[in-house]
XYZ file of N, CA and C in Angstrom:
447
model
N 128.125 102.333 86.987
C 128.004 102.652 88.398
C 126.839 103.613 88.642
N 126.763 104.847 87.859
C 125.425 105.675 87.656
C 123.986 104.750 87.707
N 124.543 103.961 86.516
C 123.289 103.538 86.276
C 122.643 102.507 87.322
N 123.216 101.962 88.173
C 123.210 100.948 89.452
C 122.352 101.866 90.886
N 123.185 102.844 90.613
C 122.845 103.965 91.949
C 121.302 104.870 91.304
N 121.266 104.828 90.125
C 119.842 105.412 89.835
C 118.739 104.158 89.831
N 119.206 103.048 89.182
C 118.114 101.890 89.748
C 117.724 101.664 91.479
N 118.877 101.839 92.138
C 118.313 101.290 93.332
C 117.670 102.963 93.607
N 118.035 104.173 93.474
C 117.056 105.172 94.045
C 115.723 105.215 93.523
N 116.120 104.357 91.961
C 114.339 104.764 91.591
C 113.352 103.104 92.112
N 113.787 102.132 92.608
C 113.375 101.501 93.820
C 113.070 101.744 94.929
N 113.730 102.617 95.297
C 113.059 103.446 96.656
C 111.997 103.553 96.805
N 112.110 104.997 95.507
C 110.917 105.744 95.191
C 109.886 104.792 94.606
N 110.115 104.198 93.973
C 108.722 103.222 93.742
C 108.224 102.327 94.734
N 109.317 101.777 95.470
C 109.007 100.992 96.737
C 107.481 102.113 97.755
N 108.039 103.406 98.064
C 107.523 104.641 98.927
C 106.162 104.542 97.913
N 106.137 104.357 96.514
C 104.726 104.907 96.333
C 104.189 103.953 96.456
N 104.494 102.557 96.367
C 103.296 101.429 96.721
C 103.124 101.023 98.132
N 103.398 101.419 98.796
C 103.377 101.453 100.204
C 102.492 101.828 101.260
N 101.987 101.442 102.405
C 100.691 102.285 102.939
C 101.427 103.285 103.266
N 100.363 104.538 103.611
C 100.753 106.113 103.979
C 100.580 105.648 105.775
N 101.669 104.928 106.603
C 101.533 104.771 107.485
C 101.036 105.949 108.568
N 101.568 107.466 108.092
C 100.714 108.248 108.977
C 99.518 108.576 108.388
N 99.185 108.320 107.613
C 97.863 108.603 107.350
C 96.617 107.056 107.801
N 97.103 105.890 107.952
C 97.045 105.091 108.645
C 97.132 105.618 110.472
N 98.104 106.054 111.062
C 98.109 106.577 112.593
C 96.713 107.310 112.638
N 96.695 108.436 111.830
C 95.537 109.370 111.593
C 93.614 108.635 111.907
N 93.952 107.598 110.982
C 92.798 106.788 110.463
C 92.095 106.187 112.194
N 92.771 105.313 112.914
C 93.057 104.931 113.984
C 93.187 105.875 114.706
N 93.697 106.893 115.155
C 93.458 108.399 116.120
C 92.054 108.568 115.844
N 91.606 109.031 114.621
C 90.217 109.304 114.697
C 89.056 108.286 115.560
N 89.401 107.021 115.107
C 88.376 106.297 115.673
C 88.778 105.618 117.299
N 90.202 106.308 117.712
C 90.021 105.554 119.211
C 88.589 106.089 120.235
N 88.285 106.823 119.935
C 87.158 107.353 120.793
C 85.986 106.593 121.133
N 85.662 105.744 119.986
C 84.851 104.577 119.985
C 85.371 103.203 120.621
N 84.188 102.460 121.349
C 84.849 101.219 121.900
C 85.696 100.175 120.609
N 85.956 99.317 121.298
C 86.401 98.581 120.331
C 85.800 96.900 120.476
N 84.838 96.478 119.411
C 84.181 95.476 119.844
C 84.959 94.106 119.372
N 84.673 93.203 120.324
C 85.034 91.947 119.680
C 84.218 91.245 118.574
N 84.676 90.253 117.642
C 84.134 89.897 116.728
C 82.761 89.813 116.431
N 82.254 89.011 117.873
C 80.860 88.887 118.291
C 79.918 89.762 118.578
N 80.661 91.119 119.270
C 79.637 92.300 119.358
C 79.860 93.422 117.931
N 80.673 93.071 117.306
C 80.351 93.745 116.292
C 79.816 93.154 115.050
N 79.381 91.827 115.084
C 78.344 91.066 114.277
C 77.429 92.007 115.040
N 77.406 91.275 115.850
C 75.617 91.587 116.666
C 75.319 93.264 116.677
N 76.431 93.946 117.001
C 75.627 95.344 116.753
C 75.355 95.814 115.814
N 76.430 95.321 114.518
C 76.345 96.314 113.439
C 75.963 95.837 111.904
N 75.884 93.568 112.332
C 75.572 93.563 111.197
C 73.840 92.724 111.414
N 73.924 92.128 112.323
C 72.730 91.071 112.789
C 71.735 91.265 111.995
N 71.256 93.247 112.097
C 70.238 93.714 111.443
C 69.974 94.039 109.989
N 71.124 93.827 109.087
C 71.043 93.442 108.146
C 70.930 92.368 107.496
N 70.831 91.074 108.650
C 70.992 89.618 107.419
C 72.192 89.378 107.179
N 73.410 89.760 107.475
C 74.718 89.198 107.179
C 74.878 88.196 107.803
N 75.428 87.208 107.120
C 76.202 86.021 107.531
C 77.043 86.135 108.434
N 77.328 85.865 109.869
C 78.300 85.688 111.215
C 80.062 85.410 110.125
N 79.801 84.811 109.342
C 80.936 84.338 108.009
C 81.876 85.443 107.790
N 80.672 86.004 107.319
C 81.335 86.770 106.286
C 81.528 88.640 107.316
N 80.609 88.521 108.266
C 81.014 89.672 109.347
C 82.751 89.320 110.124
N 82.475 88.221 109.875
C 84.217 87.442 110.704
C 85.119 87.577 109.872
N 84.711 87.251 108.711
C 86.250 87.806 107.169
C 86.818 89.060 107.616
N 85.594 90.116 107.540
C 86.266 91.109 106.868
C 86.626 92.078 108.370
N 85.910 91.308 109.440
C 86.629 91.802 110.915
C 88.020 91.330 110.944
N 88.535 90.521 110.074
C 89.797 89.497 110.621
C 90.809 89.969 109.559
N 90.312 90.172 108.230
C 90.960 90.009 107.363
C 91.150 91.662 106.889
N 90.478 92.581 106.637
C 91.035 94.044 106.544
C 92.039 94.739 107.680
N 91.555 94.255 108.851
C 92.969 95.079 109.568
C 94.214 94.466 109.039
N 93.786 93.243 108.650
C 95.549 92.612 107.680
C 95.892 93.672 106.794
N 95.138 93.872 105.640
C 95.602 94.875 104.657
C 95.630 96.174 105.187
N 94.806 96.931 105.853
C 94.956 98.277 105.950
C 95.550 98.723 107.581
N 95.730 98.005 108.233
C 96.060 98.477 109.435
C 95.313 99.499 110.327
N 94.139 99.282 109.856
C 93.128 100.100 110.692
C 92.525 98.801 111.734
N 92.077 99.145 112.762
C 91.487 98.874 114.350
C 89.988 98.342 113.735
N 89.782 97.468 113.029
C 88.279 97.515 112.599
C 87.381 97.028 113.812
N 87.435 96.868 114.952
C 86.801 96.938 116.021
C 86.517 97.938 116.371
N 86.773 99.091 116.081
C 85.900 100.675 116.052
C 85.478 100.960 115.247
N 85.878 100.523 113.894
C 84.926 100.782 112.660
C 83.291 100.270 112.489
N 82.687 100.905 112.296
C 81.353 100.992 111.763
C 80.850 100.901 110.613
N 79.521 100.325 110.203
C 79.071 100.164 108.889
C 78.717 101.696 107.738
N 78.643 102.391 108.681
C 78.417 103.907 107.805
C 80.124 104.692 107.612
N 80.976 104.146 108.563
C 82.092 104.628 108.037
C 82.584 104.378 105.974
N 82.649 105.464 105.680
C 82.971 105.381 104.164
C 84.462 104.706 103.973
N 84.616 104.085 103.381
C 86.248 103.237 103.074
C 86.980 104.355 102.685
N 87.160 105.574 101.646
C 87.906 106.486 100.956
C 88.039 107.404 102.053
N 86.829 107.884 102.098
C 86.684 109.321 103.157
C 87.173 109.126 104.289
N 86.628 108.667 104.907
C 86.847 108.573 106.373
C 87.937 107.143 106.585
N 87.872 106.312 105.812
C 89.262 105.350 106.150
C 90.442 105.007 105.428
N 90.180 106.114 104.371
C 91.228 106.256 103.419
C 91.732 105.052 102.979
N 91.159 103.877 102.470
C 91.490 102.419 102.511
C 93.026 102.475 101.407
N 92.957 103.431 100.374
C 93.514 102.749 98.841
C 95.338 103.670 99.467
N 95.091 104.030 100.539
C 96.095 104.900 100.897
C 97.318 104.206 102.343
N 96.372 103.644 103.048
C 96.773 102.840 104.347
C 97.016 101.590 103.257
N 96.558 101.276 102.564
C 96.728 99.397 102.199
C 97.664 99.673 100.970
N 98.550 98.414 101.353
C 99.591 97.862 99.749
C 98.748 98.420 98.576
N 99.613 98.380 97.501
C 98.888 98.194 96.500
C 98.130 97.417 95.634
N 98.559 96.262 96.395
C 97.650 95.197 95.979
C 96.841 94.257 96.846
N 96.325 95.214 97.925
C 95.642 94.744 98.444
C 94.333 93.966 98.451
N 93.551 94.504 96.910
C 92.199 94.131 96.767
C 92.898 92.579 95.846
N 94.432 92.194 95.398
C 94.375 90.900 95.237
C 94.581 90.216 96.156
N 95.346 90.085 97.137
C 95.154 89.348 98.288
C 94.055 88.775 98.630
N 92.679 90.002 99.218
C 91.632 89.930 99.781
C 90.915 89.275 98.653
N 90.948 89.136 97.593
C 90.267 88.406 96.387
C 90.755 86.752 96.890
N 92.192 86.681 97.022
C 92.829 85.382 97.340
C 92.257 84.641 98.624
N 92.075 85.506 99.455
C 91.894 85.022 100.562
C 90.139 84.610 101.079
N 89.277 85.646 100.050
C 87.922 85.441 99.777
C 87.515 83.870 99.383
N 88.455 83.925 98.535
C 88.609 82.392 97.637
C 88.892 81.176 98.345
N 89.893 81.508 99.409
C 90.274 80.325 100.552
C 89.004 79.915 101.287
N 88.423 81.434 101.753
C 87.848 81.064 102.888
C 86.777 80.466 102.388
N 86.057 80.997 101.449
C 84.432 80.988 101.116
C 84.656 80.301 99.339
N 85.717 79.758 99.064
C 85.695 79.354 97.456
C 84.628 80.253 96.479
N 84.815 81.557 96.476
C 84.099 81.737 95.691
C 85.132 83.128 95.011
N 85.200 82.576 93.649
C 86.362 83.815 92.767
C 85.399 85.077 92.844
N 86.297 86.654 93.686
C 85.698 87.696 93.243
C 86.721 88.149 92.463
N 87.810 87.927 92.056
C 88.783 88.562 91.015
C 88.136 89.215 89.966
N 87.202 89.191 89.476
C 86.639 89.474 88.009
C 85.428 90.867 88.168
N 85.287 91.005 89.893
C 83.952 91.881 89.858
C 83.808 92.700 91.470
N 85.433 92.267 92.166
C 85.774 93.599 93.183
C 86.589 94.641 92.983
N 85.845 95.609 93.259
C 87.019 96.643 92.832
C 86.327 97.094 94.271
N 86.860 97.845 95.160
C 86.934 98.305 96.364
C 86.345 99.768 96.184
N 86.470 100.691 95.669
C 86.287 101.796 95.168
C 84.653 101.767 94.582
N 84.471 100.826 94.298
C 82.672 100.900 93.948
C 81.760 100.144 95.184
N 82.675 100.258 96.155
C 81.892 100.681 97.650
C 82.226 101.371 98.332
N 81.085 102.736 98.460
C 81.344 103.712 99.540
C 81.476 104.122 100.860
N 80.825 102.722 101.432
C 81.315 102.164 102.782
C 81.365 101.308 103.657
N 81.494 100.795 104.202
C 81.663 99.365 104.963
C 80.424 98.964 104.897
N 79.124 98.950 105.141
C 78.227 98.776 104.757
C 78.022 98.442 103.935
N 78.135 99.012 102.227
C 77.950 98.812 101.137
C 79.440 97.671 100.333
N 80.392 97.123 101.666
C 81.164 96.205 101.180
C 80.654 95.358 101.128
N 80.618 94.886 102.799
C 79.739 93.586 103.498
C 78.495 93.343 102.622
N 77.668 94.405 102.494
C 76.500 93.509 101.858
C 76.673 92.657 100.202
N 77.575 93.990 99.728
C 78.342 93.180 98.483
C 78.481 91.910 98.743
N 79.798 91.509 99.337
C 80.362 90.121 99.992
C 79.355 88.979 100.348
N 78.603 89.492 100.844
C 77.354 88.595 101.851
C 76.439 88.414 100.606
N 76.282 89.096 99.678
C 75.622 88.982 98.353
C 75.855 87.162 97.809
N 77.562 87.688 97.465
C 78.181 86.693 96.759
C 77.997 85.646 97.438
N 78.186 85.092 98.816
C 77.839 84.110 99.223
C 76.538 83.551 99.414
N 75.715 84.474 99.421
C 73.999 83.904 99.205
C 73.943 83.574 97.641
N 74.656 84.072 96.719
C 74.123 83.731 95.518
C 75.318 82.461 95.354
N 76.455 82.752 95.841
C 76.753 81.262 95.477
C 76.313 79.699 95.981
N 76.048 80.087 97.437
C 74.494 78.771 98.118
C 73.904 78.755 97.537
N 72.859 79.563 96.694
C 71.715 79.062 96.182
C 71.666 78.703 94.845
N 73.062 78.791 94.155
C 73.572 78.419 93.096
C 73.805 76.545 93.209
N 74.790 76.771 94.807
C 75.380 75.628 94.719
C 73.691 74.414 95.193
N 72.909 74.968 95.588
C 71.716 74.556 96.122
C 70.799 73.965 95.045
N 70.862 74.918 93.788
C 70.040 74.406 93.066
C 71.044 72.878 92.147
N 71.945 73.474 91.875
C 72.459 71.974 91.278
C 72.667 71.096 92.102
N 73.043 70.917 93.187
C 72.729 69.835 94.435
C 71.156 68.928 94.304
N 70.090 70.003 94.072
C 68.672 69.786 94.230
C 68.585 68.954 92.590
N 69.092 69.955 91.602
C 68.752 69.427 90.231
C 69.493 67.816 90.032
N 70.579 67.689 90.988
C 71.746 65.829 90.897
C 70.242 64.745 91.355
């Protein structure tokens, strides 16, 4: 009977640590209501246009991170830092960077399982261009053996 009632408490507690820090999530979102909040299209166009990003891959990660972290990414910005300022590894599951690997894979077939780690980008900026990387190098991958058939 002990031993039943200490499994399900130490489920709890493990449940609580893999879990987002939902107020620290509220926090994340308080900070940035001050800023508008753009739709998909104006936040291609404002924040990525001028880098060369793919409309694609600006639409993933507008659509697909407020899934995992529950942050408003229609106020987020490309200089916002993921750790610092959006506390990503804290608001999101713990396995969030497999999902977003899974779902990378749906959208755009291309496996990042082997070479995302979230943490070796310091900020939204330095994700996207990551991401937008992988898909230019996998076109011109898939381009040259197309060209070489």
């Amino acid at each position: 009977m002990w031993r039943r009632l200490r499994n399900i408490f130490n489920s709890f507690r493990t449940y609580a640590d893999l879990s987002p820090d939902l107020r620290m999530r509220q926090r994340v979102n308080s900070s940035l209501h001050n800023r508008p909040a753009l739709t998909a299209e104006q936040w291609f166009e404002q924040c990525w246009r001028s880098f060369d990003i793919a409309p694609s891959i600006a639409a993933f990660v507008y659509e697909y991170l407020p899934q995992y972290s529950g942050i408003e990414f229609a106020r987020v910005r490309p200089s916002d830092r993921l750790d610092e300022d959006l506390h990503l590894p804290l608001v999101c599951w713990f396995d969030w960077q497999t999902s977003f690997c899974e779902d990378f894979w749906a959208r755009f077939g291309i496996d990042l399982s082997d070479r995302f780690d979230a943490q070796s980008y310091p900020t939204v900026e330095a994700l996207v261009v990551f991401l937008n990387q992988q898909l230019s190098v996998n076109h011109s991958s898939v381009g040259k053996i197309d060209h070489e058939l």
